[in-house]
Amino acid sequence: MISISVTALVFGVVFLAELPDKTALAGLVLGTRYRASYVFVGVAAAFAVHVVLAVAAGSVLTLLPQQLVHALTGVLFLGGAAMLLMKKDEGDEQVKGPKDQSFWRVSGAGFMLILVAEFGDLTQIMTANMAARYDDPLSVGLGAVLALWAVAGLGIVGGKALMKRVPLALITKIAAMLMLALGVWSLYEAIA
């Protein structure tokens, strides 16, 4: 049986913790470039995997070496920033249609980005802790996955709406700078 109160509590905590996190940025960047539904499927699948791992592992995830997780995340963000900055400026190009970007390619990219970047993230550890505390894996898992999907959806939809008003080249440069800052911050956390 699902506990509505536990599900709602977990949803609120995870949603608020994830909203300012890199997930919204990643969703925004992917959402400006690719078909939103394709991006969401990949991102949603990765979050489902994360929640299953967190709930199954319980508090064991808190024992993972955070320095390694921060270092890997930092390198990935720096690589993403470099790729965005080195991309040829194509002006105000339109987002490629689904015929140019296959479902598997786009959803796979979203899946891998979230799977790696969010591993050991605060919300995953919080989900593991709440699963151990409430001893209600289904309610905790449901609340966490719905919160993560909501944040990802907001980022992806926000990316589509933003692109209609702001040139893609500017969005790409801002995203690259944010990814660069996140990468440097993650590497700092890894060595601090």
XYZ file of C-alpha atoms in Angstrom:
192
model
C 0.000 0.000 0.000
C 1.271 3.457 -0.867
C 1.359 6.079 1.873
C 0.208 9.414 0.438
C 1.838 11.349 3.293
C 5.260 9.691 2.815
C 5.010 10.095 -0.966
C 4.087 13.782 -0.620
C 6.843 14.452 1.919
C 9.485 12.781 -0.256
C 8.191 14.586 -3.356
C 8.469 17.976 -1.647
C 11.929 17.394 -0.242
C 13.397 15.926 -3.443
C 11.711 18.504 -5.700
C 13.060 21.451 -3.708
C 16.540 19.912 -3.450
C 16.737 19.089 -7.169
C 15.210 22.279 -8.590
C 18.381 24.412 -8.343
C 20.599 21.438 -9.254
C 22.322 20.654 -12.528
C 19.393 18.534 -13.738
C 17.293 21.544 -14.686
C 20.285 22.972 -16.573
C 20.924 19.685 -18.375
C 17.254 19.405 -19.302
C 17.205 22.995 -20.506
C 20.258 22.487 -22.718
C 18.948 19.238 -24.189
C 15.458 20.706 -24.530
C 16.730 23.578 -26.661
C 18.427 21.260 -29.092
C 16.293 18.161 -29.420
C 12.707 16.999 -29.423
C 11.429 17.405 -25.853
C 9.614 14.078 -25.684
C 12.756 12.196 -26.749
C 14.851 13.999 -24.145
C 12.281 13.414 -21.414
C 12.112 9.654 -22.044
C 15.867 9.286 -21.609
C 16.068 11.556 -18.587
C 13.029 9.917 -16.954
C 14.505 6.441 -17.459
C 17.801 7.503 -15.884
C 16.010 8.974 -12.885
C 13.962 5.796 -12.494
C 17.215 3.808 -12.382
C 18.639 6.214 -9.797
C 15.582 5.962 -7.578
C 15.551 2.151 -7.770
C 19.229 2.091 -6.804
C 18.706 4.572 -3.973
C 15.711 2.774 -2.536
C 17.338 -0.647 -2.880
C 20.619 0.440 -1.372
C 19.133 2.490 1.451
C 21.755 4.290 3.434
C 24.629 2.309 1.891
C 24.957 4.981 -0.826
C 26.123 7.471 1.781
C 29.316 5.402 2.087
C 30.369 5.972 -1.543
C 33.522 8.061 -1.907
C 32.072 11.484 -2.635
C 35.416 12.790 -3.870
C 35.369 10.312 -6.756
C 31.780 11.193 -7.637
C 32.555 14.935 -7.547
C 35.687 14.462 -9.668
C 33.869 12.433 -12.333
C 30.982 14.905 -12.428
C 33.426 17.808 -12.687
C 35.256 16.253 -15.623
C 31.968 15.499 -17.393
C 30.741 19.071 -16.971
C 34.060 20.521 -18.152
C 33.917 18.237 -21.184
C 30.347 19.327 -21.895
C 31.313 22.987 -21.572
C 34.253 22.505 -23.942
C 32.029 20.773 -26.495
C 29.499 23.621 -26.353
C 32.186 26.308 -26.644
C 33.986 24.605 -29.545
C 30.779 24.050 -31.499
C 30.701 26.090 -34.680
C 28.464 29.130 -34.404
C 25.585 28.410 -36.724
C 23.599 31.502 -35.866
C 19.950 31.073 -35.007
C 19.621 27.533 -36.280
C 16.394 25.686 -35.749
C 16.239 22.654 -33.512
C 16.751 19.585 -35.616
C 13.594 17.646 -36.265
C 13.125 14.032 -35.294
C 14.201 12.884 -38.753
C 17.671 14.335 -38.058
C 17.977 13.074 -34.510
C 16.672 9.591 -33.821
C 14.689 8.736 -30.714
C 17.366 6.311 -29.509
C 20.201 8.770 -30.014
C 18.508 11.669 -28.225
C 16.949 9.663 -25.408
C 20.203 7.717 -24.997
C 22.173 10.949 -24.647
C 19.747 12.229 -22.023
C 19.847 8.892 -20.210
C 23.646 8.719 -20.074
C 24.064 12.364 -19.052
C 21.697 12.036 -16.102
C 22.809 8.516 -15.180
C 26.433 9.554 -14.757
C 26.061 13.155 -13.588
C 23.451 12.412 -10.934
C 25.066 9.292 -9.456
C 25.696 9.894 -5.772
C 23.901 13.237 -5.960
C 22.356 14.773 -2.863
C 18.830 13.779 -3.890
C 19.871 10.173 -4.476
C 21.458 10.020 -1.040
C 18.408 11.730 0.486
C 16.145 9.180 -1.217
C 18.252 6.345 0.177
C 18.107 7.859 3.655
C 14.339 8.357 3.484
C 13.876 4.779 2.253
C 15.816 3.557 5.271
C 13.973 5.902 7.658
C 10.393 5.266 6.555
C 10.792 1.591 5.615
C 8.293 2.191 2.803
C 10.271 1.731 -0.412
C 7.295 2.045 -2.750
C 6.057 5.352 -1.311
C 9.564 6.801 -1.081
C 10.426 5.650 -4.603
C 7.204 7.040 -6.063
C 7.634 10.437 -4.385
C 11.276 10.705 -5.449
C 10.770 9.676 -9.074
C 7.777 11.991 -9.528
C 9.765 14.907 -8.095
C 12.752 14.228 -10.339
C 10.535 13.857 -13.406
C 8.787 17.130 -12.553
C 12.086 19.027 -12.313
C 13.346 17.478 -15.560
C 10.095 18.323 -17.323
C 10.274 21.931 -16.154
C 13.835 22.204 -17.452
C 13.011 20.661 -20.812
C 9.844 22.709 -21.376
C 11.592 25.827 -20.128
C 14.321 25.213 -22.690
C 11.810 25.066 -25.538
C 10.014 28.243 -24.402
C 13.289 30.100 -23.840
C 14.562 29.270 -27.323
C 11.600 31.054 -28.909
C 12.718 34.340 -27.302
C 16.505 34.076 -27.002
C 18.993 33.171 -29.773
C 20.316 29.609 -29.572
C 23.929 30.814 -29.745
C 23.430 32.889 -26.588
C 21.707 30.027 -24.769
C 24.580 27.727 -25.729
C 27.223 30.180 -24.444
C 25.392 30.733 -21.169
C 24.916 26.982 -20.723
C 28.608 26.393 -21.429
C 29.601 28.966 -18.815
C 27.249 27.421 -16.264
C 28.587 23.943 -17.048
C 32.128 25.274 -16.714
C 31.284 26.745 -13.306
C 29.620 23.493 -12.187
C 32.631 21.517 -13.397
C 35.089 23.710 -11.515
C 32.901 23.591 -8.403
C 32.632 19.783 -8.576
C 36.400 19.423 -8.960
C 36.910 21.822 -6.055
C 34.597 19.662 -3.919
C 36.566 16.577 -4.975
C 39.888 17.964 -3.730
C 38.622 20.039 -0.786
